[in-house]
XYZ file of C-alpha atoms in Angstrom:
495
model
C 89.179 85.543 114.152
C 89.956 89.418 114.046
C 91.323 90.393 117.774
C 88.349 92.868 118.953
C 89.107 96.514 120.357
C 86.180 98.819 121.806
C 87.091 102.530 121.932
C 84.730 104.621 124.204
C 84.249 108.518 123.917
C 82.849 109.901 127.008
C 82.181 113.781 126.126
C 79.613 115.519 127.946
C 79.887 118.410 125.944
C 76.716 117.883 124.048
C 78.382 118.678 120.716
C 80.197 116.968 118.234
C 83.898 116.818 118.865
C 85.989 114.156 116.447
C 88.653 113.423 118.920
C 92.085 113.206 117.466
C 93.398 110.320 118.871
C 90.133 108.062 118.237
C 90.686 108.593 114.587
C 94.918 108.560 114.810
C 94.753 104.448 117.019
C 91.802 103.671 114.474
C 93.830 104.773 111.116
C 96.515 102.368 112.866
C 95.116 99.244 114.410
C 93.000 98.998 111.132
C 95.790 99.195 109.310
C 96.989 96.163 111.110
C 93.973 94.079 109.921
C 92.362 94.861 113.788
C 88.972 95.337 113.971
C 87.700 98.747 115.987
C 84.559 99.825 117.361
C 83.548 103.273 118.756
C 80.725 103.692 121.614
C 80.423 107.860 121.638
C 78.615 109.145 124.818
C 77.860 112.420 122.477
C 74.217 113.083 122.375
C 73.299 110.982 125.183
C 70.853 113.246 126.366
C 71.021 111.626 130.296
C 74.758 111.849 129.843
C 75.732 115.332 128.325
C 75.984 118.900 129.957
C 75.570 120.955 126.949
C 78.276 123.450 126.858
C 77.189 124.816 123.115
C 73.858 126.071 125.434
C 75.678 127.610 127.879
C 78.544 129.192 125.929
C 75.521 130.339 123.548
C 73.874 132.239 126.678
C 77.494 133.623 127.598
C 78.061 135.028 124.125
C 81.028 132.490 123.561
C 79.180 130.935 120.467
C 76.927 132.910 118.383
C 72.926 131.657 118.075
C 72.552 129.094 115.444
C 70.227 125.917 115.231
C 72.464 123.391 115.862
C 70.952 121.841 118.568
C 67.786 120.978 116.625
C 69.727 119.658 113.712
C 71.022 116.323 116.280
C 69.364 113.442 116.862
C 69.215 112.814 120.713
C 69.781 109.314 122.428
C 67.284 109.176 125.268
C 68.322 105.764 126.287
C 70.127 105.329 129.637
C 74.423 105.186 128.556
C 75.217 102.844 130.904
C 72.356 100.544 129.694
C 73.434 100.686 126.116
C 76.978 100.706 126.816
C 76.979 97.169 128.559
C 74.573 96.221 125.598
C 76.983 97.275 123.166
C 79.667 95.615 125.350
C 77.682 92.137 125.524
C 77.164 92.356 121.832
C 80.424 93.238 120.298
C 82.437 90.920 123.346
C 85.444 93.507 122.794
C 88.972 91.445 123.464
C 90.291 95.368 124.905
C 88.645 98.075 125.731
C 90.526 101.510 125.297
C 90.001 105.009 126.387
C 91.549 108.517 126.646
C 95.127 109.037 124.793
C 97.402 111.974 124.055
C 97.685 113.975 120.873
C 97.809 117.850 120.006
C 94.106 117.787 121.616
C 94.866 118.116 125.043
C 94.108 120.962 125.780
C 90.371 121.489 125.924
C 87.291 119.740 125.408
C 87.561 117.383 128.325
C 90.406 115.378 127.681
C 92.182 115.741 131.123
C 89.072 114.531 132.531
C 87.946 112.119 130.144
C 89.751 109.076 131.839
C 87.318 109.596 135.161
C 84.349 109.443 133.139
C 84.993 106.568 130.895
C 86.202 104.810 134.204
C 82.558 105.627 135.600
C 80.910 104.316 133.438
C 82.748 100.988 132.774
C 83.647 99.954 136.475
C 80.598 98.002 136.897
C 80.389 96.384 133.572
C 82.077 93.077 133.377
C 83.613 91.510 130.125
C 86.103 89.446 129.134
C 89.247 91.458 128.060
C 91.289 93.526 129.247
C 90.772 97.914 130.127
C 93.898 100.121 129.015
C 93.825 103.544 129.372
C 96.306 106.585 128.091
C 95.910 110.115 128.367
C 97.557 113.135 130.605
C 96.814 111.885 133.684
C 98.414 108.321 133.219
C 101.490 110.164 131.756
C 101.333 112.544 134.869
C 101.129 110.478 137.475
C 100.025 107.084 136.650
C 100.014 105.759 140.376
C 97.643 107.764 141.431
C 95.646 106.612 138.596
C 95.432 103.285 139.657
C 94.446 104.487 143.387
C 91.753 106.123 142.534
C 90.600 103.208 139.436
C 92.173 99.775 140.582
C 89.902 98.009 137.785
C 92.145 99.324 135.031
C 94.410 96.308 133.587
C 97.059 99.093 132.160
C 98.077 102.342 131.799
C 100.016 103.896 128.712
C 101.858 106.963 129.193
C 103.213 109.341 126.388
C 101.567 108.544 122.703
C 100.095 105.120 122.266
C 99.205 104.628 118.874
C 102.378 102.408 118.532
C 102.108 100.869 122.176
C 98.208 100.035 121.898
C 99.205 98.510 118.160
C 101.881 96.385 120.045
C 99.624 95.027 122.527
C 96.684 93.664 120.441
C 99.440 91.829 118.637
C 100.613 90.493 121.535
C 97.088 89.824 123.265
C 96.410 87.143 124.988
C 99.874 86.774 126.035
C 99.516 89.385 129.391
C 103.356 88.612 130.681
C 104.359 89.717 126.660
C 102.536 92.737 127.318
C 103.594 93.523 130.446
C 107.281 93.924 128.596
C 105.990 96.790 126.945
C 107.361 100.414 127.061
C 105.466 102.745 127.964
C 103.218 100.786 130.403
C 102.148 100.609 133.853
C 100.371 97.946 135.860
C 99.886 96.411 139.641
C 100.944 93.556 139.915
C 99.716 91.500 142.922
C 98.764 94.837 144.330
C 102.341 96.022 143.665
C 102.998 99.417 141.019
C 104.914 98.545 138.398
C 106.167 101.217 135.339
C 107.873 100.534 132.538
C 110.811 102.924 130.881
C 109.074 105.226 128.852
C 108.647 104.478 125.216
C 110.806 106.127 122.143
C 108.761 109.209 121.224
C 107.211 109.275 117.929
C 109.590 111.116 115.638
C 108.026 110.443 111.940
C 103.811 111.847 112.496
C 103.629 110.158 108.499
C 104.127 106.650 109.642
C 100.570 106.774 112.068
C 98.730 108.735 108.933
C 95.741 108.455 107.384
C 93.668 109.045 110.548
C 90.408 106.898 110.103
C 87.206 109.447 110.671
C 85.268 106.895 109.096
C 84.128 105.543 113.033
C 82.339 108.686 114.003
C 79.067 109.098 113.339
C 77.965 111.466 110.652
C 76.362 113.872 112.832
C 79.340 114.196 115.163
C 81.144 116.369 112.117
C 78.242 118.759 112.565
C 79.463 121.823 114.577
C 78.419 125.359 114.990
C 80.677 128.040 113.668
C 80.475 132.139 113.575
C 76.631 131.360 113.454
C 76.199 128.502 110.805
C 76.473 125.110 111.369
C 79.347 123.110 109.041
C 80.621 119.851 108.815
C 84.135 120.078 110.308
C 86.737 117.791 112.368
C 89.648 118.148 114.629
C 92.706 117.832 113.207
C 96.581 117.921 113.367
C 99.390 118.758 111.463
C 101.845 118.554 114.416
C 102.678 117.227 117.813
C 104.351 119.364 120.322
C 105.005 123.155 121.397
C 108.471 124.966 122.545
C 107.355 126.484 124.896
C 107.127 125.584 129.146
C 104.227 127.341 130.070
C 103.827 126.461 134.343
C 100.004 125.811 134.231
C 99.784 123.866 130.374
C 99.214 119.925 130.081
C 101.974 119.751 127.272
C 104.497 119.842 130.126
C 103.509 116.685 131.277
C 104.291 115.506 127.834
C 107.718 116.949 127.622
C 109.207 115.928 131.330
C 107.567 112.191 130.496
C 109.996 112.610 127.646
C 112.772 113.893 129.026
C 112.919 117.427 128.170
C 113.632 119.223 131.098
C 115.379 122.197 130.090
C 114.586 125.850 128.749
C 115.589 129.208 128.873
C 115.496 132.335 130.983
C 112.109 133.023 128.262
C 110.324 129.514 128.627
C 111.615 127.934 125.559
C 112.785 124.793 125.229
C 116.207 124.143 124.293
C 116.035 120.868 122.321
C 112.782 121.989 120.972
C 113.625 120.511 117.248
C 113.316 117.118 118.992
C 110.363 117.584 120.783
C 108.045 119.646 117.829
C 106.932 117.103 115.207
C 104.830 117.624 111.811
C 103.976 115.262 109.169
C 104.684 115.920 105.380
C 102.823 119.072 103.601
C 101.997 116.446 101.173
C 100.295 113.545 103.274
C 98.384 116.938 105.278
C 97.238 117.960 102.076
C 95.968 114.212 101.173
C 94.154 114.065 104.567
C 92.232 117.427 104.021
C 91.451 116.699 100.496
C 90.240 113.123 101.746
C 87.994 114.731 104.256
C 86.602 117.307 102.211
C 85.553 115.013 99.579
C 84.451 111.639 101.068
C 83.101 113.331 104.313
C 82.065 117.473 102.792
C 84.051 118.733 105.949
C 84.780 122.859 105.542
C 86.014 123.432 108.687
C 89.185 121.965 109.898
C 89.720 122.583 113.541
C 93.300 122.423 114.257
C 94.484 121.588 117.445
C 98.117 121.986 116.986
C 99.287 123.599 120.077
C 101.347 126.619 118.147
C 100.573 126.332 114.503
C 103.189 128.806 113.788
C 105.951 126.785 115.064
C 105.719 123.955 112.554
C 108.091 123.768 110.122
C 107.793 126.834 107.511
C 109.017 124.705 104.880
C 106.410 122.523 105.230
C 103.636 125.600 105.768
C 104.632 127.325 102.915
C 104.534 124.280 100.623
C 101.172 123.372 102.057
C 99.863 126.954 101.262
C 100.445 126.162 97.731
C 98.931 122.518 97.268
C 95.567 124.382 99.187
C 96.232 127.729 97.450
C 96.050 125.670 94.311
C 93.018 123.417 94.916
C 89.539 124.079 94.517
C 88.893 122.808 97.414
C 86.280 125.029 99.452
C 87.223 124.672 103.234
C 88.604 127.189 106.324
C 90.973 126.308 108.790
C 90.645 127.491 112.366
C 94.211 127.521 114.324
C 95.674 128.390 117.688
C 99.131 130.323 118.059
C 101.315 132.703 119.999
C 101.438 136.461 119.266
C 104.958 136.708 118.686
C 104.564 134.105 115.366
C 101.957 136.674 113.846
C 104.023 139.000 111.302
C 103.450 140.435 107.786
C 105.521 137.126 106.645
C 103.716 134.525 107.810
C 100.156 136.461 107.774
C 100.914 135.994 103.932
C 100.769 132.175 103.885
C 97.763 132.146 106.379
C 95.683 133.348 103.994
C 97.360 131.211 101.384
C 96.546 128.090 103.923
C 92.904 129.314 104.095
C 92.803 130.330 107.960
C 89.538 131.542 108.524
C 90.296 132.281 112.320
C 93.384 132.344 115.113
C 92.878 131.484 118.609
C 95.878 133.006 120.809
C 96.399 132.942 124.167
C 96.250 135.772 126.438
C 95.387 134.620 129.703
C 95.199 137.391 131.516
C 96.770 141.084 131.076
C 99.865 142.078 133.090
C 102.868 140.971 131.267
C 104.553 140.925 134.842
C 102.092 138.230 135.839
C 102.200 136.159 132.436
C 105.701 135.739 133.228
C 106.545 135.517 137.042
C 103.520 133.161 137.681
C 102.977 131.154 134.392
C 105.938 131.177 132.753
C 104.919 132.488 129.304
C 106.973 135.372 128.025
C 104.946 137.559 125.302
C 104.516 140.864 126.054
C 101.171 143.042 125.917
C 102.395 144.945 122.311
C 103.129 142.263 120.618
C 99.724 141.019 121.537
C 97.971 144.481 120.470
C 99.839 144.298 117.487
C 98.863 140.718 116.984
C 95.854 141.442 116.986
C 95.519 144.311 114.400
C 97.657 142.857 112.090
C 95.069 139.934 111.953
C 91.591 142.264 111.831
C 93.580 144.061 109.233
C 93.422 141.171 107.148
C 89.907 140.037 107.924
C 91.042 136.978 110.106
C 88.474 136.270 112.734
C 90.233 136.456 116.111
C 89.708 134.651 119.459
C 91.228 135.454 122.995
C 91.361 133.139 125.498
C 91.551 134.392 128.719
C 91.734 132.650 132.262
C 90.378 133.483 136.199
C 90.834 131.976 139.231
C 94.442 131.396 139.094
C 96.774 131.359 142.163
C 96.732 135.111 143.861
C 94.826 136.707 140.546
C 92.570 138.923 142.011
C 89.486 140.638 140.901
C 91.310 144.265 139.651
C 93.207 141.744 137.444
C 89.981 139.936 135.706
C 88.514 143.534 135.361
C 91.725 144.831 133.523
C 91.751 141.399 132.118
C 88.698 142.676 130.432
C 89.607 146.223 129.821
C 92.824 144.304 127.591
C 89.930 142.481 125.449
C 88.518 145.812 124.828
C 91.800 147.382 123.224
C 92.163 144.302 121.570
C 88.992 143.483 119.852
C 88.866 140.152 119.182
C 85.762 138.544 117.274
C 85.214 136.600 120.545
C 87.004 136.407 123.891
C 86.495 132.979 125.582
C 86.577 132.579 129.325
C 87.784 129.445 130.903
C 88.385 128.761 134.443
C 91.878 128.022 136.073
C 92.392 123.966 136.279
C 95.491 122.345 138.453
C 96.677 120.018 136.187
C 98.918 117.051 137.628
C 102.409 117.297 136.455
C 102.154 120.879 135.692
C 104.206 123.284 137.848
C 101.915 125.803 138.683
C 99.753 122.785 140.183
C 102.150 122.566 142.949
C 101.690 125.772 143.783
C 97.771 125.329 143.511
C 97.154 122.298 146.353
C 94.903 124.582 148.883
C 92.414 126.279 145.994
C 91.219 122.407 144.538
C 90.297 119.175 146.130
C 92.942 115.774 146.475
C 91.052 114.673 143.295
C 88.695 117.136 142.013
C 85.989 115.285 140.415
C 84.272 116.731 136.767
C 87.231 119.410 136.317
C 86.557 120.901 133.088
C 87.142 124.520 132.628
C 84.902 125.892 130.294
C 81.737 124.367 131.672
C 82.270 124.650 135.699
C 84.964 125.643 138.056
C 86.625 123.606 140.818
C 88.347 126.124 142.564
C 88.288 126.736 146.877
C 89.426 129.170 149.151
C 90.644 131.435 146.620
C 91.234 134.951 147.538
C 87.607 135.738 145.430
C 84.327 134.482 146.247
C 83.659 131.467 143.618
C 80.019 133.521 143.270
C 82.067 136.198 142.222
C 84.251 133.937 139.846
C 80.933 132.587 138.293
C 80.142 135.639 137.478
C 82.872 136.991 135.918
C 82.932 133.376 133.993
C 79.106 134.040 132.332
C 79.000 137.726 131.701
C 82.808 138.082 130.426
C 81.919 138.767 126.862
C 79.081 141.097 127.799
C 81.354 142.787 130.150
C 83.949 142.905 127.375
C 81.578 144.407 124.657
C 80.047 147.012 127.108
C 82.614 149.325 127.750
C 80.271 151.909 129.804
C 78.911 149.096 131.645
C 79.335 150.157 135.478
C 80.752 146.452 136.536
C 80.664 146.661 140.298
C 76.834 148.066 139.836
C 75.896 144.897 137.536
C 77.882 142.293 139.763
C 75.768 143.325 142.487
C 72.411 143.121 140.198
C 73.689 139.547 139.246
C 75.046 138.102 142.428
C 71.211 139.564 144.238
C 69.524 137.682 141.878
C 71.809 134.497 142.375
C 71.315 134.477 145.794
């Protein structure tokens, strides 16, 4: 009989989002001869919070009729989950793992709401989880969710695929690398596991287990068929308040430069091959229509230009009709490499910006790009009709509110097609998190950035924070707007 393994998707965004690492531990434990099932919270419509609706009404998303094209679950989650559960009789459940997608969309959080929703369902296997916050801190984990059986930190498509094979036998897997259990009430970790050097040997990703209306996702005001995707694993940069820290001190790499860089950064930035990318996208294209390839790659200009340039000409070459959204620094955005974006199809570029004082970017968060290179960014990219997205943060530690308003005034030189507003989150593990213990809770419950805000006691009024947070892009495309005159309006009619 075929060992059984349950994957379960908690997002409450109300949109389709095709995580990475349910299709990367799929691709591999089929591969194996496993059989894998996926129970996707999505359009639960007593589960999700709908962020395309309320990033539609702040301007983040243009209007499109997305929401009418999805066919809602009105059943209760729970209900069906512990059907599906006493149905399928699952040998391991699995939840929440690291790839290149950690950095929005929930994943952070995910582990808390998959652990909700299971901890009062019995079965007869055995709960694993992976993610950023077992990689973090993974004893706090099992404080605050003693039902788990194990924890994997780091990436577990090799460590999951090593424990099916060795399930039932729990004292084999608790050999493992990588893992974490209690053990008669006792915290035990394992040395971490080898990192995985060679992306190729975990490809194909299986999509196949979504559902078809989970590639459906609104876009510059259409609705395409698109999926998340990665060409690489890793970033070179030690940014204090960014989740891919986690990932490189779990690893071992501790040590950078007076600018933030990493110094064995070779080791720690992974792609796979141009040709098995290009495979993937054609695969997806084809079998599944998908235009739109979200990548997630946390720098997409710091893979290998080898391996850009040579995938710029297998997509340059093909007739294959798709766009690919990525997310970079400024400082990778040059007349050179704007040349093989457009080669690669890049339809739009998400950069960071954060906030605007280069003085603050690098005394408080550790990221070294100044403002011209930024402005220049920028241009270069409208120049060549490449659709441009800045993501900005409030509420971090000592920002105050002449910094959001210049903040905006920066988006306003800059002109990017959209300027996306997400709160400030204190990640565990991250450095600027230490530094952030009085402005959230011990264990801040439902901390996801772009749909609410956990912050306390921070130097500005959270009503004032919410509204900086819904009206950003307004703010941002109204330059005569008299902002301390429509704050007031908004927070009177709040109140």
């Amino acid at each position: 009989m075929k060992k059984k393994i349950l994957f379960v998707n908690p997002n409450k965004w109300g949109r389709g989002i095709t995580t990475i690492w349910i299709a990367s531990h799929t691709g591999c434990l089929r591969k194996l001869g496993y059989e894998v099932k996926l129970f996707d919270c999505t359009f639960y419509k007593d589960w999700t919070d709908l962020e395309i609706e309320l990033n539609t009404v702040n301007n983040q998303f243009k209007k499109t009729d997305y929401l009418k094209k999805i066919n809602w679950n009105k059943n209760n989650v729970i209900q069906d989950l512990k059907n599906f559960i006493s149905d399928y009789k699952p040998d391991i459940i699995f939840s929440s793992a690291i790839s290149s997608h950690i950095h929005g969309e929930g994943e952070y959080i995910n582990i808390q709401y998959t652990y909700n929703l299971l901890k009062d369902i019995k079965f007869n296997g055995i709960l694993i989880f992976g993610g950023l916050q077992p990689t973090a801190n993974p004893k706090k984990v099992f404080d605050l969710m003693p039902k788990i059986n194990f924890l994997i930190s780091g990436e577990s498509e090799l460590i999951l695929s090593e424990i099916v094979k060795q399930y039932p036998k729990i004292d084999n897997i608790k050999k493992i690398s990588g893992l974490s259990y209690l053990e008669k009430k006792k915290f035990i970790k394992n040395p971490p596991q080898k990192i995985i050097e060679d992306l190729d040997s975990i490809s194909p990703y299986d999509y196949s287990i979504f559902d078809s209306q989970v590639f459906l996702r609104p876009y510059n005001g259409k609705v395409l068929k698109a999926v998340d995707y990665e060409l690489s694993r890793g970033c070179i940069y030690t940014c204090s308040y960014c989740v891919e820290t986690v990932i490189q001190k779990y690893y071992g790499f501790n040590k950078k430069n007076k600018r933030g860089t990493l110094l064995s950064a070779k080791s720690y930035l992974r792609n796979k091959s141009a040709k098995v990318i290009f495979n993937e996208i054609k695969n997806l294209n084809e079998k599944y229509g998908i235009e739109l390839f979200r990548c997630q790659d946390t720098n997409f200009l710091t893979i290998n230009h080898k391996v850009l340039k040579e995938l710029s000409e297998y997509i340059n070459s093909s007739n294959l009709k798709i766009k690919l959204y990525i997310e970079t620094r400024a400082e990778g955005i040059n007349e050179k490499t704007i040349h093989f974006l457009k080669k690669l199809k890049i339809d739009g570029v998400g950069m960071g910006l954060e906030l605007s004082s280069d003085e603050f970017r690098e005394s408080s968060l550790n990221r070294f790009v100044d403002s011209k290179k930024i402005i220049k960014a920028f241009k270069l990219l409208k120049k060549n009709d490449i659709n441009t997205t800045a993501y900005n943060i409030i509420g971090l530690p000592n920002q105050t509110e002449k910094s959001i308003i210049d903040t905006i005034k920066f988006n306003q030189k800059i002109k990017p097609n959209v300027s996306s507003v997400a709160y400030y989150s204190a990640y565990d593990g991250t450095n600027l998190k230490d530094k952030s213990e009085t402005f959230f809770e011990k264990y801040p419950e439902g901390m996801d950035a772009q749909i609410r805000g956990k912050i306390q006691n921070h130097k500005i009024d959270m009503k004032v924070l919410d509204f900086y947070k819904s009206n950003f892009n307004s703010l941002v495309a109204n330059k005569n707007l008299n902002i301390n005159k429509f704050k007031n309006e908004w927070l009177k009619k709040k109140s």
